[in-house]
Tab-separated table of C-alpha atoms and ligand atoms in Angstrom:
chain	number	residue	atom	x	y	z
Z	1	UNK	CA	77.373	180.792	-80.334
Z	2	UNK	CA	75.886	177.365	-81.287
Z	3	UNK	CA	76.802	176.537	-77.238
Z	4	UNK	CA	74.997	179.563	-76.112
Z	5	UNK	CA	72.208	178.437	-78.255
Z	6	UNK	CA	71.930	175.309	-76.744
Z	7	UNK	CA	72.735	175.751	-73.746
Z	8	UNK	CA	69.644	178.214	-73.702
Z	9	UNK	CA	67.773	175.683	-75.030
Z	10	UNK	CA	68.722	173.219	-72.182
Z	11	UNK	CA	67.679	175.856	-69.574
Z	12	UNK	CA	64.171	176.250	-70.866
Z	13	UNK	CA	63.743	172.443	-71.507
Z	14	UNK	CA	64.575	172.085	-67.365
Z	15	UNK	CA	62.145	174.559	-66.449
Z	16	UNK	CA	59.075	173.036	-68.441
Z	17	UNK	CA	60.034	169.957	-67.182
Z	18	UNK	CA	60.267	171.152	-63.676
Z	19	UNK	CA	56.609	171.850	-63.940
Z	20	UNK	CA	55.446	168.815	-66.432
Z	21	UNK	CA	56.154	165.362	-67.440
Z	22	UNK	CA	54.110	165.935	-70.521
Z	23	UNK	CA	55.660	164.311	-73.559
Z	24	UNK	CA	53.520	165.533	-77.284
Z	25	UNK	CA	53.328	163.400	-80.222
Z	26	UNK	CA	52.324	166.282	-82.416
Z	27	UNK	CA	52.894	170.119	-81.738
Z	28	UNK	CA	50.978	172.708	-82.726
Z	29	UNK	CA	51.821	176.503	-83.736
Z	30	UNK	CA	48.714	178.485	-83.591
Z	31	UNK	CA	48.269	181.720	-85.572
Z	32	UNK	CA	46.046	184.949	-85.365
Z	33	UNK	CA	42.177	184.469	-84.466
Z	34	UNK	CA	43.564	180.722	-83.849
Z	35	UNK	CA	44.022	180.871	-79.782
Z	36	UNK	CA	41.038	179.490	-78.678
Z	37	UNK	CA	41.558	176.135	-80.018
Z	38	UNK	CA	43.475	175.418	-76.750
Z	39	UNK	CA	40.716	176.639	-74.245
Z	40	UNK	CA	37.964	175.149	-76.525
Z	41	UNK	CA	39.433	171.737	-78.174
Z	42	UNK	CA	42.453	170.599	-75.790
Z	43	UNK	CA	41.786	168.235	-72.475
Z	44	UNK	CA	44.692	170.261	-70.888
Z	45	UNK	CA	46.965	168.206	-68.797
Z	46	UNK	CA	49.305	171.501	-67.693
Z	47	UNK	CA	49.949	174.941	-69.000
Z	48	UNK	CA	53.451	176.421	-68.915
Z	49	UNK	CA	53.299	179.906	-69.448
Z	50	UNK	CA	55.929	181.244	-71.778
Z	51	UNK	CA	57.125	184.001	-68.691
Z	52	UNK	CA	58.415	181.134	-66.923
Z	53	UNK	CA	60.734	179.755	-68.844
Z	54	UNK	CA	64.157	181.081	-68.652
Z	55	UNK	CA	65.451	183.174	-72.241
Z	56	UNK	CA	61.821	182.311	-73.528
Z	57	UNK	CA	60.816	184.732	-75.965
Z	58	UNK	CA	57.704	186.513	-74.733
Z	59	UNK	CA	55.042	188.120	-77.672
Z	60	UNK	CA	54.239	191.581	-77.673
Z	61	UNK	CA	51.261	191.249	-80.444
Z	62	UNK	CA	47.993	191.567	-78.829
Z	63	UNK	CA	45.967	189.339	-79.525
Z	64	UNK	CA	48.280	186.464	-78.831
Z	65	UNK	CA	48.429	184.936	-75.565
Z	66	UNK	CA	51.880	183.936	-74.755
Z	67	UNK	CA	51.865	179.726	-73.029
Z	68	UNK	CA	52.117	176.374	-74.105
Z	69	UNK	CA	49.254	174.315	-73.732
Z	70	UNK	CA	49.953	170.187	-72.972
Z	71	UNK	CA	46.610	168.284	-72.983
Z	72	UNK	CA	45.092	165.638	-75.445
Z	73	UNK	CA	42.900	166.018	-78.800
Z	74	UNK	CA	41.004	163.183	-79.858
Z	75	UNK	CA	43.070	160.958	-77.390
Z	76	UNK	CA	45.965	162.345	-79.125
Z	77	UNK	CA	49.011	163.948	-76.988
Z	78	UNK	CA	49.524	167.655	-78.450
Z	79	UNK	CA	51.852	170.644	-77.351
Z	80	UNK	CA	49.924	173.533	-78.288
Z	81	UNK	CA	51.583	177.173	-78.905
Z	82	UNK	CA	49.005	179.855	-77.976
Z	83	UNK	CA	51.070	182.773	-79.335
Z	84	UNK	CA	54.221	182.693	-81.081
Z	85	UNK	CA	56.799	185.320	-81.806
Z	86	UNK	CA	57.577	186.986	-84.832
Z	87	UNK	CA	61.411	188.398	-86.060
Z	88	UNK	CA	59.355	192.020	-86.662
Z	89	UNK	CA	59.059	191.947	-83.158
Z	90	UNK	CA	63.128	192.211	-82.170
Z	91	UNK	CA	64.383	189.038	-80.969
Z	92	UNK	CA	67.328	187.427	-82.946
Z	93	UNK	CA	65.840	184.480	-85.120
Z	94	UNK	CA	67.724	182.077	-83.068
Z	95	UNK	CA	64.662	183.246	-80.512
Z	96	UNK	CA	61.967	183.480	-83.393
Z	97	UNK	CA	62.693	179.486	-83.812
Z	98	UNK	CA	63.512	178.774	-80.114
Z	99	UNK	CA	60.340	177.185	-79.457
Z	100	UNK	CA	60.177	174.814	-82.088
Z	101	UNK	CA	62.950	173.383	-81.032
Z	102	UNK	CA	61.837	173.013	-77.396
Z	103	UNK	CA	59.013	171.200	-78.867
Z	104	UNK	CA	61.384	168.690	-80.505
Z	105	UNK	CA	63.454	168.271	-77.176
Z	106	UNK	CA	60.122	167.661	-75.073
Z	107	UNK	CA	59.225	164.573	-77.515
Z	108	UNK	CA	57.174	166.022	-80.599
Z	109	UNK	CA	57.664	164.471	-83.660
Z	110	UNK	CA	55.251	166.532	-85.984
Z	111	UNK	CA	54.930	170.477	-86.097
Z	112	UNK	CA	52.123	171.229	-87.091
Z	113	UNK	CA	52.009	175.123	-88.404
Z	114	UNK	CA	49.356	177.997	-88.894
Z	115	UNK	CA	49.167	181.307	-89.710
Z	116	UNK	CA	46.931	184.192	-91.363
Z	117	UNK	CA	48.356	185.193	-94.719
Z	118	UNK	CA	48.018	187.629	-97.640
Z	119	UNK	CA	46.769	186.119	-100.926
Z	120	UNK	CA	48.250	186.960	-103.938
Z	121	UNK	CA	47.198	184.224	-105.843
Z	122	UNK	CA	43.754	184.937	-107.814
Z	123	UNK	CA	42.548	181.584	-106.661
Z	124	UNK	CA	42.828	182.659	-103.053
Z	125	UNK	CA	40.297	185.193	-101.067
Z	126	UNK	CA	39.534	186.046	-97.422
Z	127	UNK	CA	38.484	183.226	-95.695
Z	128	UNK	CA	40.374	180.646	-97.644
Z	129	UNK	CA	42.384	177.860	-96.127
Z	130	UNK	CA	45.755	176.976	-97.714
Z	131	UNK	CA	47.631	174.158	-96.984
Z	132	UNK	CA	50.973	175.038	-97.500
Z	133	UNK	CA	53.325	173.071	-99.666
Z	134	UNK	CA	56.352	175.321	-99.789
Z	135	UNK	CA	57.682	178.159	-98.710
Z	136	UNK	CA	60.330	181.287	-99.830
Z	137	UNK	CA	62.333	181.436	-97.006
Z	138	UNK	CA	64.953	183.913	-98.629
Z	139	UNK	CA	63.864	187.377	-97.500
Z	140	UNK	CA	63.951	186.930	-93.850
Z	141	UNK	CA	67.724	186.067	-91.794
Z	142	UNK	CA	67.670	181.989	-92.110
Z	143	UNK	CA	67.167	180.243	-88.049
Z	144	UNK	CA	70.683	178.273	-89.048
Z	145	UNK	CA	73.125	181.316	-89.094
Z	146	UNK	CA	75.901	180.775	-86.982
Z	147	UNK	CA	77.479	178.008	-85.411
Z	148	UNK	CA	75.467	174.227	-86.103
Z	149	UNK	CA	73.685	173.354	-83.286
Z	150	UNK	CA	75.202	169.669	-83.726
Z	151	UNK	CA	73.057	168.646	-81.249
Z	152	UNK	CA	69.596	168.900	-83.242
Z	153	UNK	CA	70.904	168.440	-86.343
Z	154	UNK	CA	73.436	168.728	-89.529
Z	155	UNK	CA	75.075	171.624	-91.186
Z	156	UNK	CA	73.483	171.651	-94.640
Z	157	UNK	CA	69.695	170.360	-94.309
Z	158	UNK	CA	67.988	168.903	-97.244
Z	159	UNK	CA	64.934	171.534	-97.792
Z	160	UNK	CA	63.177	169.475	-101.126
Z	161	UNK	CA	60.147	168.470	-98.961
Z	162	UNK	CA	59.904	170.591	-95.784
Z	163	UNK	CA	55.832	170.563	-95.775
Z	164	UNK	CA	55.443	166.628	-95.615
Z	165	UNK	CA	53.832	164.487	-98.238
Z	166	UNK	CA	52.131	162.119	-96.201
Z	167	UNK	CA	51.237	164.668	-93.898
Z	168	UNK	CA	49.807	167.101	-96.478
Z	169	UNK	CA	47.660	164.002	-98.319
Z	170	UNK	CA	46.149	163.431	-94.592
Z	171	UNK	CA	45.595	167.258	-94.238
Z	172	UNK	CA	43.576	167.374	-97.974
Z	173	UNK	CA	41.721	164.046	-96.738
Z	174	UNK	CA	40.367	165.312	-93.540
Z	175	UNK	CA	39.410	168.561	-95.035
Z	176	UNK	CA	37.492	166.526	-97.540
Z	177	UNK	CA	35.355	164.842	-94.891
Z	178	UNK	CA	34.624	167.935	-93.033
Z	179	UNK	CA	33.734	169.251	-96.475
Z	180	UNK	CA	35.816	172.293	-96.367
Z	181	UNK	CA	37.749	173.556	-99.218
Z	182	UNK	CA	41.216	173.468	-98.695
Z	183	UNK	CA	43.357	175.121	-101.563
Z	184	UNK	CA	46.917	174.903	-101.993
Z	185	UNK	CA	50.050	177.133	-102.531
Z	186	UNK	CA	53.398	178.484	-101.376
Z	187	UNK	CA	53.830	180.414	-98.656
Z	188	UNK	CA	56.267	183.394	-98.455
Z	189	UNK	CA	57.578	184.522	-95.325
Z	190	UNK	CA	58.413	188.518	-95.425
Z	191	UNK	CA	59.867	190.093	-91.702
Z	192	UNK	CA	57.579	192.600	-91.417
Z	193	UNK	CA	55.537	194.289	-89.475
Z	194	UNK	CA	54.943	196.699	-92.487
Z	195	UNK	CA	52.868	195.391	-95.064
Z	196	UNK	CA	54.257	194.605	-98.305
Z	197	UNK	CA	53.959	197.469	-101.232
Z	198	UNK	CA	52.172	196.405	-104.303
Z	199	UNK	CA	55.327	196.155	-106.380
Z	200	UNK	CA	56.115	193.593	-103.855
Z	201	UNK	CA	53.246	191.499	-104.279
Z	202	UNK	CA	54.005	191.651	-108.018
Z	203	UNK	CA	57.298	190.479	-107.326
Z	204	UNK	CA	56.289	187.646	-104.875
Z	205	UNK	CA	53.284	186.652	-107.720
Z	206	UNK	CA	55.925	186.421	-110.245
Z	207	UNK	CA	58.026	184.395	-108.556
Z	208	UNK	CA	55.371	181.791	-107.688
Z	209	UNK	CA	54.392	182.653	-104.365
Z	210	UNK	CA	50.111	182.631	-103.624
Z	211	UNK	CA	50.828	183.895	-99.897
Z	212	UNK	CA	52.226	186.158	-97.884
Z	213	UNK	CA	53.228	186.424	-94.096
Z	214	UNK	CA	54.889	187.140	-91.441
Z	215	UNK	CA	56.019	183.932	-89.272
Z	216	UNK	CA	56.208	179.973	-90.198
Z	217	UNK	CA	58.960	179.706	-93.094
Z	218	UNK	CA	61.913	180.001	-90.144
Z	219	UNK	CA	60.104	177.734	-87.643
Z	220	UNK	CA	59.419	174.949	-90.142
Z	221	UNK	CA	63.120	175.463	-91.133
Z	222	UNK	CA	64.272	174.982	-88.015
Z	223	UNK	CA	62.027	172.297	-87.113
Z	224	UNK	CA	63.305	170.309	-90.131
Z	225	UNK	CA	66.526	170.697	-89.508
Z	226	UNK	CA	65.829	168.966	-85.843
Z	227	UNK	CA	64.091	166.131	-87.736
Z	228	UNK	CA	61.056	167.059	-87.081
Z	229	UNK	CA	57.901	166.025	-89.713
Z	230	UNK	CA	56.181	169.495	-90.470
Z	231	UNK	CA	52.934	170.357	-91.874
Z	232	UNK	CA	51.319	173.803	-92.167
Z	233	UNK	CA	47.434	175.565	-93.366
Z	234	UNK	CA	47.380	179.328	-93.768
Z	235	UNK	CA	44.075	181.450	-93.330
Z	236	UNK	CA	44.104	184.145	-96.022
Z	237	UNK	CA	43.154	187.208	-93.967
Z	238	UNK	CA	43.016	189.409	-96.753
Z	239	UNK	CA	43.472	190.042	-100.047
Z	240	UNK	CA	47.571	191.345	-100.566
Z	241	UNK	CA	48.606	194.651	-100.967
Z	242	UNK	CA	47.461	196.057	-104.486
Z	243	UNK	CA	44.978	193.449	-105.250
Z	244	UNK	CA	42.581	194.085	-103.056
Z	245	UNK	CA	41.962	198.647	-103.450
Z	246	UNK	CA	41.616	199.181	-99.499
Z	247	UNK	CA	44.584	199.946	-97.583
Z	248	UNK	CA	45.089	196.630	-95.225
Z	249	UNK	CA	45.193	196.897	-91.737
Z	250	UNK	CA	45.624	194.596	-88.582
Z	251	UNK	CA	41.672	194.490	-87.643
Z	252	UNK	CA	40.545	193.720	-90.820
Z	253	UNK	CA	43.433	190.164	-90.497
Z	254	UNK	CA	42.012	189.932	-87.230
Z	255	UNK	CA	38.052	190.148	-88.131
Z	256	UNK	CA	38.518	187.503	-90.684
Z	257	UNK	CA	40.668	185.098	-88.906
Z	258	UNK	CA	38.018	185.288	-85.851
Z	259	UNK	CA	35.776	184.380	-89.079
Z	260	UNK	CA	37.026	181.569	-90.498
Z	261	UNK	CA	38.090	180.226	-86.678
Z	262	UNK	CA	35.228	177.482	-86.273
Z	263	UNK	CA	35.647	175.803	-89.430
Z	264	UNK	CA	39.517	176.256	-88.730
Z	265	UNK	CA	39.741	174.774	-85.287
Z	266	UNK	CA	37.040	171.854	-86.594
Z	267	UNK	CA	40.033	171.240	-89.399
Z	268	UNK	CA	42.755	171.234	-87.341
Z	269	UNK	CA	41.387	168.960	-84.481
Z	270	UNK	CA	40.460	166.038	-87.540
Z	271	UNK	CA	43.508	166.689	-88.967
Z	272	UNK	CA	45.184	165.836	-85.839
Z	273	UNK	CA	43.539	162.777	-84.987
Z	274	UNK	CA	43.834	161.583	-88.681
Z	275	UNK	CA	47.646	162.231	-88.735
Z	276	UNK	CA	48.066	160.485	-85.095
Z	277	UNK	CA	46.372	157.406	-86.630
Z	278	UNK	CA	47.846	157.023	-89.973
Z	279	UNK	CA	51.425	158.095	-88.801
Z	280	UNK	CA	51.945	155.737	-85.742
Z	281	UNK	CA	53.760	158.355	-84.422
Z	282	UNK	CA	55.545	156.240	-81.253
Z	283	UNK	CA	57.672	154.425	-84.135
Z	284	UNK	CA	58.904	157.735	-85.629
E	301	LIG	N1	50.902	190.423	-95.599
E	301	LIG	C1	51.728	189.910	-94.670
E	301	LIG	N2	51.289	189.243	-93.611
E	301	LIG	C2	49.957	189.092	-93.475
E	301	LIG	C3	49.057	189.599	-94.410
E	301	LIG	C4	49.564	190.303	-95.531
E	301	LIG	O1	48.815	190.785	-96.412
E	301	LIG	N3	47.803	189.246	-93.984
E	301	LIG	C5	47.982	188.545	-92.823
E	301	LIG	N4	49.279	188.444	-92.516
């Protein structure tokens, strides 16, 4: 198993590098209404398209385009996801998480993750940013099952501080001189693709969670288990299921992710500058 993962692995790290030398300091996972950051904010060096590379899980969401982007922000070397794939969609998690990984074998040392999210906590509505501190990881299949991948990393990973410190202090800093309000919460990663009931959200509230998803918990998982520094802002889409009294649906996520984009992409591109500086990221 843990060979077959690997060995997968392998095979998609030759063909990107059959096509690019590129080697990221920080990579990027961008979420729903997110995708134009790569046309708009990256000085693209080459574009691999996800199709090409052997046992690559392809998306099926529309909406997400399905290629990673290598270029420069700000001077600063980035891998950027545009589209990522979600468990709900079929593929084992070992596939869900694949591309992290890759990102770790082509050189990145920080994933940087986003997402659109439900808000459960009363501090949060549409059109809020949330940089995530934590996550509950627990209702979806953990990306670790099965044999250890020795190769990337240990057995029993420490989780006490997956969403870096430094990291998130840079995050709250560069928001702050954009002058955009960045809350803060934990994230909860459901599989999906149904939206959660209300007694759900209840649940998740009680237990301490302020947002809900559908992607990110697993990939920052398995990112930190290949050593990887991770860091992550949510868009909250929409209010969750029972606290806001209209049904949700897919357009309305969509609508207010395309929304809050500007200011989004505007966050993410200081952020990633700011963390390149402070981080010195070559002596990682
Ligand atoms: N629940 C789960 N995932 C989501 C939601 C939600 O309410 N909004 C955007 N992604």
């Amino acid at each position: 198993m843990s060979d077959n993962v690997y060995e997968k692995l392998e095979k998609a790290y030759s063909c990107i590098r059959e096509k690019t030398s590129f080697v990221p300091e920080i990579a990027l996972v961008l979420g729903s209404g997110l995708g134009a950051f790569a046309d708009e904010r990256v000085d693209i060096e080459a574009i691999v398209d996800y199709k090409d590379i052997e046992g690559f899980p392809v998306s099926t969401v529309i909406g997400h385009k399905g290629r990673f982007v290598f270029g420069t922000v700000g001077g600063v070397k980035v891998a950027v996801m545009q589209g990522r794939v979600h468990y709900y969609e079929g593929y084992p998690m070992t596939d869900v998480v694949m591309p992290a990984r890759l990102l770790s074998m082509l050189g990145a040392k920080v994933l940087f993750l986003t997402n659109a999210s439900g808000g459960i906590s009363k501090k949060l509505g549409a059109g809020d940013f949330m940089l995530i501190r934590d996550h509950v990881a627990c209702f979806v299949p953990n990306p670790l099952i099965g044999e250890n991948v020795e190769q990337l990393g240990t057995r029993f990973p420490d989780m006490s501080n997956v969403y870096d410190n430094r990291l998130c202090e840079i995050i709250k800093n560069s928001a702050a001189d954009l002058g955009i309000d960045l809350k803060e919460g934990v994230y909860a990663q459901l599989t999906g693709p149904s939206f959660e009931t209300p007694a759900e959200i209840k649940m998740l509230g009680v237990m301490g969670v302020d947002a809900v998803g559908m992607s990110t918990a697993v990939e920052a998982i398995a990112a930190r288990h290949a050593g990887m520094l991770v860091c992550g802002i949510s868009c909250v889409a929409n209010q969750a299921a029972g606290i806001s009294p209209n049904p949700l649906t897919h357009d309305e996520v969509q609508e207010t992710a395309n929304k809050a984009a500007p200011r989004f992409k505007a966050l993410i591109a200081e952020c990633i500058e700011n963390i390149s500086d402070h981080l010195q990221l070559r002596d990682i």
